Amino acid sequence: MRDKNVLVLGLGRFGSALARKLFEKGVEVMAVDRDYTKVQKLADQVTYTAQADMTDEETMRELGINNFDIAVIATGSNIEASIEATLLCKDAGIATVIAKATNITHARILQKIGADKIIFPELESGERLARVISGSNLLEFIEFSSEFSLAEIRVHQAWVGKNLMELDFRKEYNLNVVAFERDGKTLINPNPTTLIEKNDLIVLIGKSEDVDKISNEE
């Protein structure tokens, strides 16, 4: 099985931090931006760099974007560009497209046109997203501060068939359950008697160290 390769479009503070950290973790990274200065700064810190317009279909095709497993649309201030780049990446057949949003409306548009994951720059850390991408599971992780985080994780096999009262996440893991995702639908503030099913995703909030601990358990 070959290693993941990631396309990062937009090299602001967030995109640059993400690209560098992914490369440090052994991920093949192509970093793209229209600004030559930004591209040059990363030239020796990622696998490949390219000065290009991410909304230009022909240019993106020449860069071989269809060969990438994951694309991160790291520009957010130019909403039109982020939408066009997201569409180009989805049309190119990239399996996972992660797009940065500046507000809820922007996020909804990106989701409707096919973005697989939405991230918010005010809450998401480029380095944290790099750890998520380079890991085995690609799930939502939002770091509110250095201390508290919100995470969406796959349910553990031992939880299946049990409810929240039985599992008592607050006592057992020092975390609070705020939602389930089941069959593509999100259940906010789930009933404590709701039984956990095999393919559920569960959304937890608490201290980052506790979130990391439960995320690494089987």
Short mmCIF file of C-alpha atoms in Angstrom, two decimals:
data_model
loop_
_atom_site.label_atom_id
_atom_site.label_comp_id
_atom_site.label_asym_id
_atom_site.label_seq_id
_atom_site.Cartn_x
_atom_site.Cartn_y
_atom_site.Cartn_z
CA MET A 1 0.00 0.00 0.00
CA ARG A 2 1.53 3.31 -1.04
CA ASP A 3 1.87 6.30 1.27
CA LYS A 4 -0.70 9.09 1.23
CA ASN A 5 -0.02 12.15 -0.85
CA VAL A 6 -1.66 15.48 -0.15
CA LEU A 7 -2.29 18.57 -2.25
CA VAL A 8 -2.42 21.83 -0.26
CA LEU A 9 -3.94 24.78 -2.13
CA GLY A 10 -3.37 28.17 -0.52
CA LEU A 11 -0.27 28.93 1.52
CA GLY A 12 -1.38 31.40 4.15
CA ARG A 13 -0.42 30.78 7.76
CA PHE A 14 -2.78 27.80 8.06
CA GLY A 15 -1.91 26.14 4.74
CA SER A 16 1.84 26.61 5.25
CA ALA A 17 1.76 25.15 8.76
CA LEU A 18 -0.27 22.19 7.52
CA ALA A 19 2.03 21.49 4.55
CA ARG A 20 5.19 21.67 6.68
CA LYS A 21 3.84 19.41 9.40
CA LEU A 22 2.57 16.81 6.92
CA PHE A 23 5.98 16.69 5.26
CA GLU A 24 7.65 16.28 8.66
CA LYS A 25 5.41 13.26 9.22
CA GLY A 26 6.55 11.61 6.03
CA VAL A 27 3.58 12.53 3.84
CA GLU A 28 4.22 13.48 0.21
CA VAL A 29 3.01 17.08 -0.15
CA MET A 30 2.51 19.44 -3.07
CA ALA A 31 1.98 23.05 -1.93
CA VAL A 32 0.39 25.50 -4.38
CA ASP A 33 -0.22 29.26 -4.28
CA ARG A 34 -0.34 32.17 -6.74
CA ASP A 35 2.08 34.16 -4.57
CA TYR A 36 5.66 33.39 -5.59
CA THR A 37 7.07 34.56 -2.25
CA LYS A 38 4.88 32.13 -0.28
CA VAL A 39 5.80 29.29 -2.60
CA GLN A 40 9.53 30.02 -2.30
CA LYS A 41 9.37 30.04 1.51
CA LEU A 42 8.15 26.43 1.46
CA ALA A 43 10.36 25.19 -1.38
CA ASP A 44 12.73 23.27 0.91
CA GLN A 45 10.10 22.24 3.46
CA VAL A 46 7.71 20.09 1.38
CA THR A 47 8.00 17.53 -1.43
CA TYR A 48 6.91 19.82 -4.28
CA THR A 49 5.81 23.43 -4.68
CA ALA A 50 4.10 25.17 -7.57
CA GLN A 51 3.19 28.77 -8.30
CA ALA A 52 -0.25 28.47 -9.89
CA ASP A 53 -3.84 29.65 -9.88
CA MET A 54 -5.86 26.99 -8.04
CA THR A 55 -8.99 27.95 -10.00
CA ASP A 56 -7.39 27.34 -13.41
CA GLU A 57 -8.59 23.92 -14.54
CA GLU A 58 -5.93 23.41 -17.21
CA THR A 59 -3.09 24.38 -14.87
CA MET A 60 -4.37 22.11 -12.12
CA ARG A 61 -4.66 19.24 -14.57
CA GLU A 62 -1.06 19.82 -15.71
CA LEU A 63 0.01 19.61 -12.06
CA GLY A 64 -1.54 16.13 -11.95
CA ILE A 65 -4.04 16.80 -9.16
CA ASN A 66 -5.92 13.62 -10.06
CA ASN A 67 -2.97 11.66 -8.63
CA PHE A 68 -3.52 12.95 -5.09
CA ASP A 69 -5.36 11.08 -2.33
CA ILE A 70 -6.29 14.16 -0.32
CA ALA A 71 -6.68 17.84 -1.22
CA VAL A 72 -6.87 20.62 1.35
CA ILE A 73 -8.35 23.89 0.08
CA ALA A 74 -6.59 26.11 2.59
CA THR A 75 -7.74 29.46 1.25
CA GLY A 76 -10.78 30.94 2.99
CA SER A 77 -10.79 34.69 2.47
CA ASN A 78 -11.46 34.32 -1.27
CA ILE A 79 -14.72 32.38 -1.09
CA GLU A 80 -15.14 32.17 -4.86
CA ALA A 81 -11.66 30.68 -5.27
CA SER A 82 -12.23 28.12 -2.52
CA ILE A 83 -15.51 27.02 -4.14
CA GLU A 84 -13.96 26.72 -7.61
CA ALA A 85 -10.93 24.84 -6.27
CA THR A 86 -13.16 22.45 -4.34
CA LEU A 87 -15.16 21.69 -7.49
CA LEU A 88 -11.98 21.16 -9.52
CA CYS A 89 -10.60 18.71 -6.97
CA LYS A 90 -13.86 16.76 -6.75
CA ASP A 91 -14.14 16.64 -10.54
CA ALA A 92 -10.55 15.36 -10.70
CA GLY A 93 -11.59 12.38 -8.61
CA ILE A 94 -9.60 13.18 -5.46
CA ALA A 95 -10.94 10.82 -2.79
CA THR A 96 -10.98 13.27 0.12
CA VAL A 97 -11.35 17.04 -0.25
CA ILE A 98 -11.00 19.12 2.91
CA ALA A 99 -12.01 22.77 2.57
CA LYS A 100 -11.45 25.76 4.83
CA ALA A 101 -14.52 27.90 5.54
CA THR A 102 -14.80 31.40 6.98
CA ASN A 103 -18.40 31.14 8.18
CA ILE A 104 -21.38 28.79 8.36
CA THR A 105 -22.84 29.90 5.00
CA HIS A 106 -19.51 29.30 3.28
CA ALA A 107 -19.29 25.89 4.97
CA ARG A 108 -22.77 24.90 3.76
CA ILE A 109 -21.92 25.83 0.18
CA LEU A 110 -18.70 23.82 0.31
CA GLN A 111 -20.55 20.85 1.75
CA LYS A 112 -23.25 21.02 -0.93
CA ILE A 113 -20.70 20.99 -3.75
CA GLY A 114 -19.02 17.89 -2.36
CA ALA A 115 -16.34 18.83 0.19
CA ASP A 116 -15.80 15.81 2.42
CA LYS A 117 -14.67 17.75 5.48
CA ILE A 118 -15.02 21.40 6.47
CA ILE A 119 -12.55 23.19 8.73
CA PHE A 120 -12.73 26.60 10.42
CA PRO A 121 -9.47 28.55 10.70
CA GLU A 122 -10.49 30.25 13.96
CA LEU A 123 -10.74 26.85 15.66
CA GLU A 124 -8.57 24.47 13.70
CA SER A 125 -4.82 24.24 13.97
CA GLY A 126 -2.83 23.39 10.86
CA GLU A 127 -0.52 21.18 12.89
CA ARG A 128 -3.43 19.31 14.48
CA LEU A 129 -5.07 18.67 11.11
CA ALA A 130 -1.74 17.34 9.85
CA ARG A 131 -1.70 14.81 12.69
CA VAL A 132 -5.24 13.74 11.79
CA ILE A 133 -4.50 13.39 8.05
CA SER A 134 -1.26 11.47 8.59
CA GLY A 135 -2.96 9.08 11.01
CA SER A 136 -5.03 6.03 10.15
CA ASN A 137 -8.43 7.68 10.63
CA LEU A 138 -9.61 10.91 9.02
CA LEU A 139 -12.16 12.36 11.46
CA GLU A 140 -13.12 15.81 12.64
CA PHE A 141 -10.92 17.35 15.33
CA ILE A 142 -11.35 20.96 16.43
CA GLU A 143 -8.97 22.41 19.00
CA PHE A 144 -10.61 25.31 20.86
CA SER A 145 -7.46 26.03 22.83
CA SER A 146 -4.34 24.21 23.95
CA GLU A 147 -6.49 22.61 26.66
CA PHE A 148 -9.93 21.80 25.23
CA SER A 149 -10.98 19.99 22.05
CA LEU A 150 -14.00 18.68 20.19
CA ALA A 151 -13.51 15.37 18.37
CA GLU A 152 -15.54 13.00 16.21
CA ILE A 153 -14.32 9.41 16.56
CA ARG A 154 -15.40 5.98 15.39
CA VAL A 155 -17.10 4.00 18.14
CA HIS A 156 -15.07 1.27 19.79
CA GLN A 157 -16.30 -2.30 19.39
CA ALA A 158 -16.76 -2.59 23.17
CA TRP A 159 -19.32 0.25 23.12
CA VAL A 160 -21.64 -1.32 20.52
CA GLY A 161 -25.03 -2.29 21.94
CA LYS A 162 -24.57 -0.17 25.07
CA ASN A 163 -26.09 3.21 25.88
CA LEU A 164 -24.55 6.40 27.27
CA MET A 165 -25.82 5.71 30.78
CA GLU A 166 -24.01 2.37 30.85
CA LEU A 167 -20.79 3.74 29.40
CA ASP A 168 -20.79 6.92 31.52
CA PHE A 169 -18.21 8.81 29.44
CA ARG A 170 -18.01 11.65 31.94
CA LYS A 171 -16.91 9.35 34.76
CA GLU A 172 -14.92 6.83 32.71
CA TYR A 173 -13.15 9.16 30.28
CA ASN A 174 -13.70 12.67 31.68
CA LEU A 175 -15.46 13.59 28.41
CA ASN A 176 -18.96 14.67 27.42
CA VAL A 177 -20.87 13.22 24.47
CA VAL A 178 -22.55 16.00 22.45
CA ALA A 179 -23.71 14.15 19.33
CA PHE A 180 -23.81 10.98 17.23
CA GLU A 181 -23.50 10.73 13.49
CA ARG A 182 -25.52 7.81 12.16
CA ASP A 183 -26.36 6.99 8.54
CA GLY A 184 -25.26 10.47 7.49
CA LYS A 185 -27.50 12.18 10.05
CA THR A 186 -26.34 14.03 13.15
CA LEU A 187 -28.14 13.45 16.45
CA ILE A 188 -27.49 16.43 18.75
CA ASN A 189 -27.68 15.92 22.53
CA PRO A 190 -28.54 12.21 22.18
CA ASN A 191 -30.86 10.53 24.67
CA PRO A 192 -28.82 8.74 27.39
CA THR A 193 -30.69 5.52 26.59
CA THR A 194 -29.76 5.61 22.89
CA LEU A 195 -27.93 2.41 21.97
CA ILE A 196 -24.63 2.79 20.14
CA GLU A 197 -24.48 1.02 16.78
CA LYS A 198 -21.49 -0.45 14.94
CA ASN A 199 -20.99 2.27 12.31
CA ASP A 200 -21.78 5.26 14.52
CA LEU A 201 -19.44 8.21 14.86
CA ILE A 202 -19.51 9.87 18.25
CA VAL A 203 -18.73 13.52 19.02
CA LEU A 204 -16.95 14.24 22.30
CA ILE A 205 -15.76 17.38 24.05
CA GLY A 206 -13.24 17.72 26.84
CA LYS A 207 -9.57 18.22 27.62
CA SER A 208 -7.29 17.59 24.66
CA GLU A 209 -5.24 15.01 26.58
CA ASP A 210 -8.39 13.00 27.36
CA VAL A 211 -9.57 13.25 23.73
CA ASP A 212 -6.18 12.01 22.52
CA LYS A 213 -6.28 9.13 24.97
CA ILE A 214 -9.71 7.85 23.93
CA SER A 215 -8.91 8.37 20.22
CA ASN A 216 -5.91 6.06 20.50
CA GLU A 217 -7.78 3.27 22.27
CA GLU A 218 -9.22 0.34 20.32
#
